[in-house]
Coordinates of C-alpha atoms in Angstrom, one line a residue:
M1305 CA -37.9 -54.2 -145.4
L1306 CA -36.7 -51.7 -142.8
S1307 CA -34.3 -54.2 -141.3
E1308 CA -32.7 -54.9 -144.6
V1309 CA -32.3 -51.1 -145.1
A1310 CA -30.9 -50.6 -141.7
I1311 CA -28.4 -53.4 -142.3
L1312 CA -27.4 -51.9 -145.6
V1313 CA -26.9 -48.5 -144.0
C1314 CA -24.8 -49.9 -141.2
L1315 CA -22.7 -52.0 -143.6
T1316 CA -22.3 -49.0 -145.9
A1317 CA -21.2 -46.8 -143.0
M1318 CA -18.7 -49.4 -141.9
F1319 CA -17.4 -49.7 -145.4
A1320 CA -17.1 -45.9 -145.7
V1321 CA -15.3 -45.7 -142.3
F1322 CA -12.8 -48.3 -143.2
W1323 CA -12.3 -46.9 -146.7
R1324 CA -11.6 -43.4 -145.3
R1325 CA -9.2 -44.7 -142.7
K1326 CA -7.3 -46.9 -145.1
N1327 CA -4.3 -44.5 -145.0
R1328 CA -4.1 -44.6 -141.2
L1329 CA -4.1 -48.4 -141.3
A1330 CA -1.2 -48.7 -143.6
H1331 CA 0.8 -50.9 -141.3
V1332 CA -2.1 -53.5 -141.6
K1333 CA -2.6 -53.1 -145.3
I1334 CA -3.5 -56.7 -146.2
G1335 CA -6.0 -57.1 -143.4
R1336 CA -7.4 -53.7 -144.2
D1337 CA -7.8 -54.5 -147.9
L1338 CA -9.4 -57.9 -147.1
I1339 CA -11.9 -56.2 -144.8
N1340 CA -12.6 -53.4 -147.3
I1341 CA -13.2 -56.0 -150.1
G1342 CA -15.3 -58.2 -147.8
L1343 CA -17.3 -55.2 -146.6
A1344 CA -17.8 -54.1 -150.3
I1345 CA -19.1 -57.6 -151.2
V1346 CA -21.4 -57.7 -148.1
V1347 CA -22.6 -54.2 -148.9
I1348 CA -23.3 -55.2 -152.5
A1349 CA -25.1 -58.4 -151.3
S1350 CA -27.1 -56.4 -148.8
L1351 CA -28.0 -53.9 -151.5
T1352 CA -29.0 -56.7 -153.9
D1353 CA -30.9 -58.3 -151.1
T1354 CA -32.8 -55.1 -150.4
L1355 CA -33.5 -54.4 -154.1
F1356 CA -34.2 -57.8 -155.6
V1357 CA -34.3 -60.7 -153.1
G1358 CA -37.3 -61.6 -151.0
E1359 CA -40.8 -60.7 -150.8
A1360 CA -40.1 -57.4 -149.2
S1361 CA -37.6 -56.3 -151.8
I1362 CA -38.2 -53.2 -153.8
F1363 CA -38.1 -55.0 -157.1
N1364 CA -39.5 -58.4 -156.5
I1365 CA -38.2 -60.6 -159.4
G1366 CA -39.6 -63.8 -157.9
F1367 CA -36.4 -64.8 -156.1
S1368 CA -38.1 -65.4 -152.9
T1369 CA -38.3 -69.1 -152.2
E1370 CA -36.7 -70.5 -149.1
E1371 CA -34.3 -72.6 -151.0
A1372 CA -33.3 -69.7 -153.2
L1373 CA -32.9 -67.5 -150.2
Q1374 CA -30.6 -69.9 -148.5
V1375 CA -28.5 -70.3 -151.6
W1376 CA -28.4 -66.5 -152.0
R1377 CA -27.4 -65.9 -148.5
I1378 CA -24.5 -68.3 -148.8
A1379 CA -23.4 -67.3 -152.2
G1380 CA -24.0 -63.6 -151.7
Y1381 CA -22.7 -63.0 -148.1
L1382 CA -20.3 -65.8 -147.5
P1383 CA -17.4 -64.6 -149.6
G1384 CA -17.6 -61.1 -148.1
L1385 CA -17.8 -62.5 -144.6
V1386 CA -14.9 -64.9 -145.3
L1387 CA -12.8 -62.0 -146.6
I1388 CA -13.8 -59.9 -143.5
A1389 CA -12.9 -62.9 -141.3
F1390 CA -9.5 -63.3 -143.0
G1391 CA -8.9 -59.5 -142.8
I1392 CA -9.8 -59.5 -139.2
A1393 CA -7.5 -62.5 -138.6
R1394 CA -4.7 -60.7 -140.4
M1395 CA -5.4 -57.5 -138.3
L1396 CA -5.5 -59.2 -134.9
P1397 CA -1.6 -59.5 -134.5
A1398 CA -1.3 -56.0 -135.8
I1399 CA -4.0 -54.9 -133.3
E1400 CA -2.1 -56.7 -130.6
Q1401 CA 1.1 -55.0 -131.7
L1402 CA -0.7 -51.8 -132.0
N1403 CA -2.0 -52.2 -128.4
S1404 CA 1.6 -52.9 -127.3
E1405 CA 2.8 -49.9 -129.2
I1406 CA 0.0 -47.9 -127.7
Q1407 CA 1.0 -49.1 -124.2
A1408 CA 4.6 -48.4 -124.9
R1409 CA 3.7 -45.0 -126.3
K1410 CA 1.7 -44.2 -123.2
F1411 CA 4.6 -45.4 -121.0
S1412 CA 6.9 -43.3 -123.1
E1413 CA 4.7 -40.4 -122.9
E1414 CA 4.4 -40.8 -119.1
K1415 CA 8.2 -41.0 -118.9
Q1416 CA 8.4 -38.0 -121.1
R1417 CA 6.0 -36.1 -118.9
E1418 CA 8.1 -37.0 -115.8
Q1419 CA 11.3 -35.9 -117.7
N1420 CA 9.6 -32.7 -118.7
K1421 CA 8.6 -32.1 -115.0
R1422 CA 12.2 -32.9 -113.9
L1423 CA 13.5 -30.7 -116.7
Q1424 CA 11.2 -27.9 -115.7
L1425 CA 12.2 -28.3 -112.1
A1426 CA 15.8 -28.3 -113.1
I1427 CA 15.2 -25.2 -115.2
E1428 CA 13.5 -23.5 -112.2
R1429 CA 16.3 -24.6 -109.9
A1430 CA 18.9 -23.3 -112.4
E1431 CA 17.0 -20.1 -112.7
T1432 CA 16.8 -19.9 -108.9
A1433 CA 20.5 -20.7 -108.6
E1434 CA 21.4 -18.2 -111.2
T1435 CA 19.2 -15.6 -109.5
T1436 CA 20.7 -16.5 -106.1
L1437 CA 24.2 -16.4 -107.6
L1438 CA 23.6 -13.0 -109.2
D1439 CA 22.1 -11.7 -105.9
A1440 CA 25.0 -13.1 -103.9
I1441 CA 27.5 -11.5 -106.3
E1442 CA 25.6 -8.2 -106.3
S1443 CA 25.4 -8.1 -102.5
M1444 CA 29.1 -8.8 -102.0
P1445 CA 31.2 -5.8 -100.9
E1446 CA 34.1 -7.0 -103.1
A1447 CA 34.2 -6.1 -106.7
V1448 CA 33.4 -9.4 -108.5
A1449 CA 33.5 -10.1 -112.2
I1450 CA 33.2 -13.4 -114.1
F1451 CA 34.7 -13.8 -117.6
D1452 CA 33.8 -16.6 -120.0
K1453 CA 36.4 -18.9 -121.7
N1454 CA 36.8 -16.3 -124.4
D1455 CA 37.7 -13.7 -121.8
R1456 CA 34.5 -11.7 -122.3
L1457 CA 32.7 -10.3 -119.4
F1458 CA 29.8 -12.5 -118.4
V1459 CA 28.5 -10.9 -115.2
C1460 CA 29.7 -8.4 -112.6
N1461 CA 28.4 -6.6 -109.5
Q1462 CA 27.9 -2.9 -108.6
P1463 CA 31.2 -2.5 -106.8
Y1464 CA 33.0 -3.7 -109.9
R1465 CA 31.1 -1.3 -112.0
D1466 CA 31.8 1.5 -109.6
R1467 CA 35.6 0.9 -110.1
F1468 CA 35.0 1.6 -113.8
E1469 CA 32.5 4.4 -113.4
E1470 CA 34.2 6.5 -116.2
I1471 CA 33.7 3.7 -118.7
A1472 CA 30.4 2.4 -117.4
H1473 CA 29.0 2.1 -121.0
M1474 CA 31.7 -0.6 -121.6
V1475 CA 31.4 -2.6 -118.5
K1476 CA 28.6 -4.8 -119.8
P1477 CA 28.4 -8.5 -120.8
G1478 CA 30.4 -9.3 -123.9
T1479 CA 33.2 -6.8 -123.3
H1480 CA 36.6 -8.3 -123.7
F1481 CA 39.0 -8.3 -120.8
N1482 CA 41.9 -6.9 -122.9
D1483 CA 39.8 -3.9 -123.9
L1484 CA 39.0 -3.1 -120.2
V1485 CA 42.7 -3.3 -119.2
R1486 CA 43.9 -1.1 -122.1
I1487 CA 41.3 1.6 -121.5
L1488 CA 42.2 1.7 -117.8
V1489 CA 45.9 2.2 -118.6
E1490 CA 45.1 4.8 -121.3
M1491 CA 43.0 6.8 -118.7
G1492 CA 45.9 6.8 -116.3
R1493 CA 44.1 4.8 -113.6
V1494 CA 47.1 2.6 -113.0
P1495 CA 50.1 4.6 -111.6
E1496 CA 52.5 1.7 -111.8
A1497 CA 52.0 1.3 -115.5
A1498 CA 53.1 4.9 -116.2
G1499 CA 56.0 4.9 -118.7
R1500 CA 55.7 1.2 -119.6
E1501 CA 52.1 0.9 -120.6
E1502 CA 52.4 -1.9 -123.2
K1503 CA 54.7 -4.0 -121.1
W1504 CA 52.4 -3.7 -118.1
I1505 CA 49.3 -4.6 -120.2
R1506 CA 51.0 -7.7 -121.6
A1507 CA 52.1 -8.7 -118.1
R1508 CA 48.6 -8.1 -116.7
I1509 CA 46.9 -10.2 -119.4
R1510 CA 49.4 -13.1 -118.7
E1511 CA 48.5 -12.9 -115.0
H1512 CA 44.8 -12.9 -115.8
Q1513 CA 45.1 -15.9 -118.2
N1514 CA 47.4 -17.8 -115.7
P1515 CA 46.2 -16.7 -112.3
G1516 CA 48.4 -17.5 -109.3
E1517 CA 48.7 -15.9 -105.9
P1518 CA 46.7 -12.8 -105.1
I1519 CA 48.3 -9.5 -106.2
E1520 CA 47.8 -5.9 -105.0
Q1521 CA 46.8 -3.1 -107.2
Q1522 CA 46.9 0.6 -106.3
F1523 CA 44.8 3.0 -108.4
A1524 CA 45.2 6.7 -109.0
D1525 CA 42.7 7.6 -106.3
G1526 CA 45.0 6.0 -103.7
L1527 CA 42.8 3.0 -103.0
V1528 CA 44.6 -0.3 -102.7
Y1529 CA 42.9 -3.6 -103.8
R1530 CA 43.8 -7.3 -103.4
L1531 CA 43.0 -9.0 -106.7
S1532 CA 42.3 -12.8 -106.6
E1533 CA 41.6 -14.6 -109.8
T1534 CA 40.6 -18.2 -110.3
K1535 CA 40.0 -20.3 -113.3
T1536 CA 36.6 -22.1 -113.7
K1537 CA 36.2 -25.7 -115.1
N1538 CA 34.9 -24.4 -118.4
G1539 CA 37.9 -22.1 -118.9
G1540 CA 36.4 -18.9 -117.6
T1541 CA 37.9 -16.6 -114.9
V1542 CA 36.5 -15.3 -111.6
S1543 CA 38.0 -12.0 -110.6
I1544 CA 37.5 -10.7 -107.0
R1545 CA 38.9 -7.3 -105.9
T1546 CA 38.9 -6.6 -102.2
D1547 CA 39.4 -3.1 -100.9
I1548 CA 42.4 -3.3 -98.4
T1549 CA 43.1 0.4 -98.2
E1550 CA 42.1 0.6 -94.6
I1551 CA 44.1 -2.5 -93.7
R1552 CA 47.2 -1.1 -95.4
N1553 CA 46.7 2.2 -93.6
R1554 CA 46.4 0.4 -90.3
E1555 CA 49.5 -1.7 -91.1
K1556 CA 51.4 1.5 -92.0
A1557 CA 50.2 3.1 -88.7
L1558 CA 51.2 0.0 -86.8
E1559 CA 54.6 -0.1 -88.4
E1560 CA 55.1 3.6 -87.6
N1561 CA 54.0 2.9 -84.0
R1562 CA 56.3 -0.1 -83.8
A1563 CA 59.1 2.1 -85.1
K1564 CA 58.3 4.7 -82.5
L1565 CA 58.1 2.0 -79.8
E1566 CA 61.4 0.5 -80.9
E1567 CA 63.0 4.0 -80.8
A1568 CA 61.5 4.7 -77.3
Q1569 CA 62.7 1.3 -76.1
A1570 CA 66.2 2.0 -77.5
I1571 CA 66.2 5.4 -75.8
A1572 CA 65.0 4.1 -72.5
H1573 CA 67.0 0.8 -72.8
I1574 CA 63.9 -1.2 -72.1
G1575 CA 62.6 -4.1 -74.2
N1576 CA 59.5 -6.3 -74.0
W1577 CA 59.3 -10.1 -74.2
V1578 CA 56.6 -12.8 -74.3
H1579 CA 57.0 -16.5 -73.4
N1580 CA 54.4 -19.0 -74.7
A1581 CA 54.4 -22.0 -72.3
V1582 CA 52.2 -24.1 -74.6
T1583 CA 54.5 -24.0 -77.6
N1584 CA 57.6 -23.2 -75.6
T1585 CA 58.5 -20.2 -77.8
H1586 CA 59.7 -16.7 -77.0
E1587 CA 59.3 -13.3 -78.6
W1588 CA 61.8 -10.5 -78.0
S1589 CA 61.8 -6.9 -79.2
D1590 CA 64.9 -5.6 -80.8
E1591 CA 66.0 -3.9 -77.6
V1592 CA 65.9 -7.2 -75.8
F1593 CA 68.4 -8.5 -78.3
R1594 CA 70.6 -5.5 -77.8
I1595 CA 70.4 -5.7 -74.0
L1596 CA 71.4 -9.3 -74.2
G1597 CA 74.4 -8.4 -76.3
Y1598 CA 73.0 -9.7 -79.7
E1599 CA 72.1 -7.9 -82.9
P1600 CA 68.4 -8.1 -83.6
G1601 CA 67.6 -11.5 -85.2
E1602 CA 71.2 -12.7 -84.7
V1603 CA 70.2 -15.7 -82.6
D1604 CA 67.0 -17.7 -82.1
Q1605 CA 64.6 -16.3 -79.5
R1606 CA 65.2 -19.1 -77.0
Y1607 CA 65.5 -19.3 -73.2
S1608 CA 68.9 -20.8 -73.5
N1609 CA 70.2 -17.8 -75.4
F1610 CA 68.9 -15.6 -72.6
I1611 CA 70.0 -17.6 -69.6
S1612 CA 73.5 -18.1 -71.0
R1613 CA 74.1 -14.4 -70.6
V1614 CA 73.3 -14.3 -66.9
H1615 CA 76.2 -13.8 -64.5
A1616 CA 77.1 -17.1 -62.8
N1617 CA 76.7 -15.6 -59.4
D1618 CA 73.1 -14.5 -60.2
L1619 CA 72.0 -17.6 -62.1
E1620 CA 70.5 -19.6 -59.2
R1621 CA 68.9 -16.6 -57.6
L1622 CA 67.2 -15.7 -60.9
R1623 CA 66.0 -19.3 -61.5
A1624 CA 64.6 -19.3 -57.9
V1625 CA 62.6 -16.1 -58.7
F1626 CA 61.1 -17.7 -61.8
L1627 CA 60.2 -20.9 -60.0
L1628 CA 58.7 -19.1 -57.0
A1629 CA 56.6 -16.9 -59.3
S1630 CA 55.4 -20.0 -61.2
E1631 CA 54.4 -21.8 -58.0
R1632 CA 52.6 -18.8 -56.5
R1633 CA 51.1 -17.5 -59.8
E1634 CA 52.1 -13.9 -59.0
P1635 CA 54.1 -11.2 -60.8
F1636 CA 57.9 -11.1 -60.3
E1637 CA 60.8 -8.7 -60.5
A1638 CA 64.5 -9.2 -60.2
E1639 CA 67.7 -7.4 -60.8
F1640 CA 70.8 -9.3 -62.0
R1641 CA 73.9 -9.0 -64.2
L1642 CA 74.5 -10.0 -67.8
V1643 CA 77.8 -10.7 -69.3
H1644 CA 78.3 -10.0 -73.0
D1645 CA 80.8 -11.7 -75.4
D1646 CA 83.3 -8.9 -74.8
E1647 CA 83.2 -9.6 -71.1
R1648 CA 81.4 -6.4 -70.4
T1649 CA 79.0 -6.7 -67.5
I1650 CA 75.7 -4.8 -67.3
Y1651 CA 73.0 -4.6 -64.7
V1652 CA 69.4 -5.3 -65.8
R1653 CA 66.0 -5.5 -64.2
V1654 CA 63.3 -8.0 -65.4
I1655 CA 59.7 -7.4 -64.6
G1656 CA 57.0 -9.9 -65.6
R1657 CA 53.6 -11.3 -65.0
L1658 CA 52.1 -14.7 -65.7
I1659 CA 49.4 -15.4 -68.3
I1660 CA 46.7 -17.7 -66.9
D1661 CA 43.5 -18.8 -68.5
E1662 CA 40.1 -19.1 -67.0
D1663 CA 40.7 -22.7 -65.9
G1664 CA 43.9 -21.6 -64.0
Q1665 CA 46.3 -23.1 -66.6
L1666 CA 49.6 -21.4 -67.0
L1667 CA 49.9 -20.2 -70.6
G1668 CA 53.1 -18.3 -70.4
A1669 CA 54.4 -14.9 -69.2
S1670 CA 55.2 -11.5 -70.5
G1671 CA 57.2 -8.5 -69.3
T1672 CA 60.1 -6.2 -69.8
L1673 CA 63.9 -6.3 -69.6
Q1674 CA 65.6 -3.0 -68.8
D1675 CA 69.2 -2.0 -68.8
I1676 CA 69.8 -0.3 -65.4
T1677 CA 73.6 0.0 -65.6
A1678 CA 73.6 3.8 -65.6
Q1679 CA 71.0 3.8 -62.8
H1680 CA 73.0 1.3 -60.8
M1681 CA 76.2 3.2 -61.2
F1682 CA 74.4 6.4 -60.2
E1683 CA 73.0 4.7 -57.1
R1684 CA 76.4 3.5 -56.3
E1685 CA 77.8 7.0 -56.6
L1686 CA 74.9 8.3 -54.6
T1687 CA 75.4 5.7 -51.9
Q1688 CA 79.1 6.6 -51.8
A1689 CA 78.3 10.3 -51.6
K1690 CA 75.8 9.5 -48.9
L1691 CA 78.4 7.6 -46.9
E1692 CA 80.8 10.4 -47.4
A1693 CA 78.1 12.9 -46.4
E1694 CA 77.3 10.9 -43.3
E1695 CA 80.9 10.6 -42.5
G1696 CA 81.2 14.4 -42.9
T1697 CA 78.1 14.9 -40.7
R1698 CA 79.6 12.6 -38.0
S1699 CA 82.9 14.5 -38.2
K1700 CA 81.0 17.8 -38.0
S1701 CA 79.0 16.6 -35.1
L1702 CA 82.1 15.3 -33.4
F1703 CA 83.8 18.6 -34.0
L1704 CA 80.8 20.5 -32.6
A1705 CA 80.7 18.2 -29.6
N1706 CA 84.4 18.7 -28.9
M1707 CA 84.3 22.4 -29.5
S1708 CA 81.2 22.7 -27.3
H1709 CA 82.9 20.8 -24.6
E1710 CA 86.0 23.0 -25.0
L1711 CA 83.9 26.2 -24.8
R1712 CA 81.9 25.1 -21.8
T1713 CA 85.0 25.1 -19.5
P1714 CA 86.1 28.7 -20.0
L1715 CA 82.5 29.8 -20.3
N1716 CA 81.6 28.3 -16.9
A1717 CA 84.6 30.2 -15.5
V1718 CA 83.4 33.4 -17.0
I1719 CA 79.9 32.8 -15.5
G1720 CA 81.4 31.9 -12.1
F1721 CA 83.7 34.9 -11.9
S1722 CA 80.9 37.3 -13.1
E1723 CA 78.6 35.8 -10.4
V1724 CA 81.3 36.5 -7.8
L1725 CA 81.6 40.0 -9.0
A1726 CA 77.9 40.6 -9.1
K1727 CA 77.3 39.2 -5.6
E1728 CA 80.4 41.1 -4.3
I1729 CA 81.6 38.0 -2.5
F1730 CA 85.1 39.4 -1.9
G1731 CA 83.9 42.9 -1.1
P1732 CA 81.9 45.8 -2.5
L1733 CA 82.6 47.2 -5.9
A1734 CA 83.6 50.8 -6.1
N1735 CA 81.1 51.6 -8.8
D1736 CA 77.5 50.3 -9.2
R1737 CA 78.1 50.0 -13.0
Y1738 CA 80.6 47.2 -12.4
R1739 CA 77.8 45.2 -10.7
E1740 CA 75.5 45.9 -13.7
Y1741 CA 78.2 44.9 -16.1
A1742 CA 78.9 41.7 -14.1
D1743 CA 75.1 40.9 -14.2
N1744 CA 75.2 41.4 -18.0
I1745 CA 78.2 39.2 -18.3
Q1746 CA 76.6 36.5 -16.2
S1747 CA 73.3 36.7 -18.2
S1748 CA 75.0 36.6 -21.6
G1749 CA 77.2 33.7 -20.4
R1750 CA 74.3 31.6 -19.3
H1751 CA 72.5 32.3 -22.6
L1752 CA 75.6 31.3 -24.5
L1753 CA 76.0 28.2 -22.4
S1754 CA 72.3 27.3 -23.2
L1755 CA 73.1 27.6 -26.9
I1756 CA 76.2 25.5 -26.6
D1757 CA 74.2 22.9 -24.6
D1758 CA 71.6 22.7 -27.4
I1759 CA 74.2 22.4 -30.1
L1760 CA 76.0 19.7 -28.1
E1761 CA 72.8 17.8 -27.4
Y1762 CA 71.8 18.0 -31.1
S1763 CA 75.2 16.9 -32.2
R1764 CA 75.0 13.9 -29.9
L1765 CA 71.6 13.0 -31.3
E1766 CA 72.8 13.4 -34.9
S1767 CA 75.9 11.4 -34.4
G1768 CA 73.9 8.6 -32.7
S1769 CA 75.8 8.7 -29.4
I1770 CA 72.8 9.1 -27.0
E1771 CA 71.0 6.3 -25.3
L1772 CA 67.8 6.6 -23.3
Q1773 CA 67.9 6.0 -19.6
E1774 CA 64.3 4.7 -19.0
T1775 CA 62.6 4.7 -15.7
E1776 CA 59.0 4.8 -14.4
F1777 CA 57.7 8.1 -13.2
N1778 CA 54.6 10.2 -12.7
L1779 CA 53.9 12.4 -15.7
L1780 CA 52.2 15.0 -13.5
D1781 CA 55.3 15.4 -11.5
I1782 CA 57.5 16.4 -14.4
T1783 CA 54.9 18.8 -15.8
K1784 CA 54.6 20.5 -12.4
S1785 CA 58.4 20.7 -12.3
T1786 CA 58.3 22.3 -15.8
K1787 CA 55.7 24.7 -14.6
T1788 CA 57.7 25.7 -11.5
M1789 CA 60.8 26.3 -13.7
L1790 CA 59.0 28.5 -16.2
E1791 CA 56.2 30.0 -14.2
A1792 CA 58.1 33.2 -13.3
K1793 CA 58.7 33.7 -17.0
A1794 CA 55.0 33.1 -17.8
K1795 CA 53.9 35.5 -15.0
E1796 CA 56.0 38.3 -16.5
K1797 CA 53.5 38.1 -19.5
S1798 CA 50.5 37.3 -17.3
I1799 CA 50.1 34.0 -19.0
D1800 CA 47.8 31.4 -17.4
F1801 CA 49.6 28.0 -17.1
I1802 CA 47.1 25.1 -16.7
L1803 CA 47.8 21.5 -16.1
S1804 CA 45.2 18.8 -16.7
D1805 CA 44.2 16.4 -13.9
K1806 CA 44.5 13.6 -16.4
L1807 CA 48.3 14.0 -16.4
D1808 CA 48.4 12.0 -13.1
I1809 CA 49.5 8.7 -14.8
R1810 CA 52.5 6.5 -14.7
L1811 CA 54.9 6.7 -17.6
R1812 CA 58.0 4.7 -18.7
A1813 CA 60.6 6.9 -20.5
D1814 CA 63.8 8.8 -20.1
E1815 CA 62.5 11.3 -17.4
R1816 CA 65.2 13.9 -17.9
K1817 CA 64.9 14.0 -21.7
L1818 CA 61.1 14.0 -21.7
K1819 CA 61.3 16.9 -19.2
Q1820 CA 63.7 18.6 -21.6
V1821 CA 61.1 18.2 -24.4
L1822 CA 58.4 19.7 -22.2
I1823 CA 60.7 22.6 -21.2
N1824 CA 61.5 23.3 -24.8
L1825 CA 57.9 23.2 -25.9
V1826 CA 56.5 25.3 -23.0
N1827 CA 59.4 27.8 -23.3
N1828 CA 58.5 28.2 -27.0
A1829 CA 54.9 28.6 -26.1
I1830 CA 55.7 31.3 -23.6
K1831 CA 57.9 33.1 -26.2
F1832 CA 55.2 33.1 -28.9
T1833 CA 52.1 33.8 -26.6
P1834 CA 51.2 37.4 -26.1
E1835 CA 50.4 38.9 -22.7
R1836 CA 47.3 37.5 -20.9
G1837 CA 47.5 34.4 -23.0
K1838 CA 47.0 30.8 -22.0
I1839 CA 49.1 27.6 -22.1
E1840 CA 47.7 24.2 -21.3
I1841 CA 49.2 20.7 -21.0
D1842 CA 46.8 17.8 -21.5
I1843 CA 46.8 14.1 -22.4
S1844 CA 44.5 11.8 -24.4
E1845 CA 44.4 8.0 -24.2
D1846 CA 41.4 7.4 -26.5
S1847 CA 43.5 5.5 -29.1
A1848 CA 44.1 1.8 -28.5
D1849 CA 47.7 2.1 -29.9
F1850 CA 49.1 5.3 -28.6
A1851 CA 48.7 8.2 -26.1
S1852 CA 49.0 11.8 -26.9
I1853 CA 50.4 14.6 -24.7
F1854 CA 49.3 18.1 -25.9
V1855 CA 51.0 21.5 -25.3
I1856 CA 48.4 24.0 -26.4
D1857 CA 48.9 27.8 -26.5
S1858 CA 46.9 30.8 -27.6
G1859 CA 49.9 32.5 -29.3
F1860 CA 50.5 33.7 -32.8
G1861 CA 50.1 30.3 -34.3
I1862 CA 52.0 28.9 -37.3
S1863 CA 51.2 28.4 -40.9
K1864 CA 51.4 25.1 -42.7
E1865 CA 54.3 26.4 -44.8
E1866 CA 56.3 27.3 -41.6
I1867 CA 55.7 23.9 -39.8
E1868 CA 58.2 22.1 -42.1
N1869 CA 60.8 24.9 -41.7
V1870 CA 60.7 25.0 -37.9
M1871 CA 61.2 21.2 -37.7
R1872 CA 64.5 21.6 -39.5
P1873 CA 67.7 22.5 -37.5
F1874 CA 68.1 26.2 -37.0
G1875 CA 64.7 26.9 -38.6
R1876 CA 62.9 29.9 -37.3
A1877 CA 59.2 30.9 -37.5
H1878 CA 58.1 34.2 -38.9
H1879 CA 57.2 35.8 -35.6
S1880 CA 60.6 34.7 -34.0
V1881 CA 62.4 36.6 -36.7
A1882 CA 60.1 39.6 -37.0
K1883 CA 60.0 40.2 -33.2
S1884 CA 63.6 39.3 -32.6
I1885 CA 62.7 36.4 -30.2
E1886 CA 65.8 34.7 -29.0
G1887 CA 66.6 31.1 -29.8
T1888 CA 68.9 28.8 -31.8
G1889 CA 66.2 27.1 -33.8
L1890 CA 67.2 23.7 -32.3
G1891 CA 64.5 23.4 -29.7
L1892 CA 61.8 21.7 -31.8
P1893 CA 64.3 19.5 -33.8
L1894 CA 65.8 18.3 -30.4
A1895 CA 62.3 17.6 -29.0
K1896 CA 61.3 15.7 -32.2
S1897 CA 64.5 13.6 -32.1
I1898 CA 64.0 12.7 -28.4
V1899 CA 60.3 11.8 -29.0
E1900 CA 61.3 9.6 -31.9
L1901 CA 63.9 7.9 -29.7
H1902 CA 60.9 6.8 -27.5
G1903 CA 59.2 5.3 -30.6
G1904 CA 56.9 8.2 -30.9
E1905 CA 56.1 11.2 -33.1
L1906 CA 55.9 14.9 -32.7
K1907 CA 53.2 16.9 -34.6
I1908 CA 52.5 20.6 -34.9
T1909 CA 49.2 22.0 -35.9
S1910 CA 47.6 25.4 -35.8
N1911 CA 44.3 25.6 -33.8
K1912 CA 41.3 25.6 -36.1
T1913 CA 38.7 27.5 -34.1
K1914 CA 41.0 29.7 -31.9
P1915 CA 44.4 31.4 -32.2
G1916 CA 47.5 29.5 -31.1
T1917 CA 49.4 26.3 -31.8
T1918 CA 49.0 22.7 -30.6
I1919 CA 52.0 20.4 -30.3
E1920 CA 51.2 16.7 -29.9
I1921 CA 53.7 14.3 -28.4
I1922 CA 52.6 10.8 -29.6
L1923 CA 53.9 7.9 -27.5
P1924 CA 53.3 4.1 -27.8
K1925 CA 50.4 3.1 -25.6
W1926 CA 52.5 0.5 -23.7
R1927 CA 54.5 3.3 -22.2
V1928 CA 51.4 4.7 -20.4
G1929 CA 49.2 3.5 -17.5
E1930 CA 49.7 -0.1 -16.2
L1931 CA 53.2 -0.8 -17.4
P1932 CA 54.0 -4.3 -18.6
Q1933 CA 56.7 -6.4 -16.9
D1934 CA 58.7 -6.7 -20.1
P1935 CA 58.2 -3.6 -22.3
P1936 CA 59.1 -3.9 -26.0
H1937 CA 62.7 -3.4 -26.7
L1938 CA 63.6 -0.3 -28.7
N1939 CA 66.7 0.8 -30.5
L1940 CA 67.6 3.5 -28.1
V1941 CA 70.3 5.0 -30.2
A1942 CA 69.2 8.2 -32.0
R1943 CA 68.7 7.9 -35.7
P1944 CA 71.1 10.0 -37.7

């Protein structure tokens, strides 16, 4: 009994399920209906079987024999089972199709999920790209704005908003470009639009809609911007404003400096040039054009246009200078002549240096070209004046020499006659005053003769008519002779006259003239050394190249300012003038010239630690000590 009830419940449940899902199985309607009818028949048969058939039925009506049960089971259940079988048979293809559809749907859903993932990734990438783009635009120092195809503002950065600070409330997405332009003009922010506002606005809109080359805009605050506009693929416009105020100010300053440089070059008649050996091109300043005889920009800046102006007689020499500088990789300088179209010849100087890279490759050269015609003419005039001055000096010296010679003859006679009178050779004089006058005449005559001799000697030196008569002699001998000649004069002032033992050396020189130098120097030392002073002659051979003879006194000394004066002809020291010390002022210049004839030098210094002056006679070392067999040849003619 329980089994029949359980079967009935299951069949009833199945029937109920299929009946409730009949709408969902619309695409298999026939199979569904057959199964539902079959299930209904089977349920009814099972209910009948439970209520009336069999011994265990609720209402036993006697239908319980085996034969009757077999017939009932066939007749009661078979139609329903057949219908269920037919329904299932009709549903199998649909189920297979449904399975295929389910698989297709699953595949489609998988593809959809993948597409959704890709779409999400694309969205994220787009958002990242948009964020990056906005950040990039915002971080740009230029003022950037992007307008859509309808010319409405899409996005802009802070520098762009700063340029429109007064109308910040309008600089936002959606604002039309035309409105921004019109407001700027109405606010007077565009100086170039003043007086033609509408015309300028129309022109600006056309430029914006059909962008071309970048344009420059200057605003009322003085700032200058370069505006670059570009169309996008979708018809929008990208606007970029770059602040070039500093660039323009620098360009203006450079232009002003260039103008000043050009003016300075024009005043100084000096231009600059650059040669690029890699591209074989030249750059000339305007002054180079003018120096070459061209107007600036009149001809191409080529080597041929330069070299064609060079004087024919200077051409090969100039090319040799360029070639030598290129071979030796060193700076060069040359003076030559240029000939202009009007046959006018000018003198120029080119100075240049090579441009060499780190690898030693010659890249070119740069330098200057200067018009030195005025300088050249001045030097010619100066040279001519020098020649004339030298000629005048020689004439003066010759005149002095001749006059000195003419004066010596009667002066010697005066001295001789006065000496005869003073010594009373032909008998005594009646009055002692005549003898005194004769002595004065003789003393004055000898002094005058000494002056004439100095003038004559200096004139000969100045005119270059004196040659050295060199011999070998002992230096100590001529210093002793000098001491003997001047010792009496030194004793009058109680001056100690000391000769160093080191003076005992051999010397090759003009003995008479070197003795004349020593006499002049010692005589000056005696004049300028006070009583009980000291004079010393010494020598030093410490240097490998020269020997020095010193004349040292303890006199008044001489200042640095006076040294240059006393070395000039007729120059006098302060003490010689203040104390009326006799002299022509030719002694030191004569001594200096004679020493220089020997290839030496004369120096005067004041003693540092004690009063007085030191005069140093510097002679080449080869003149002292062991003398060479073939001493160096010197130009023995005095320098003018």
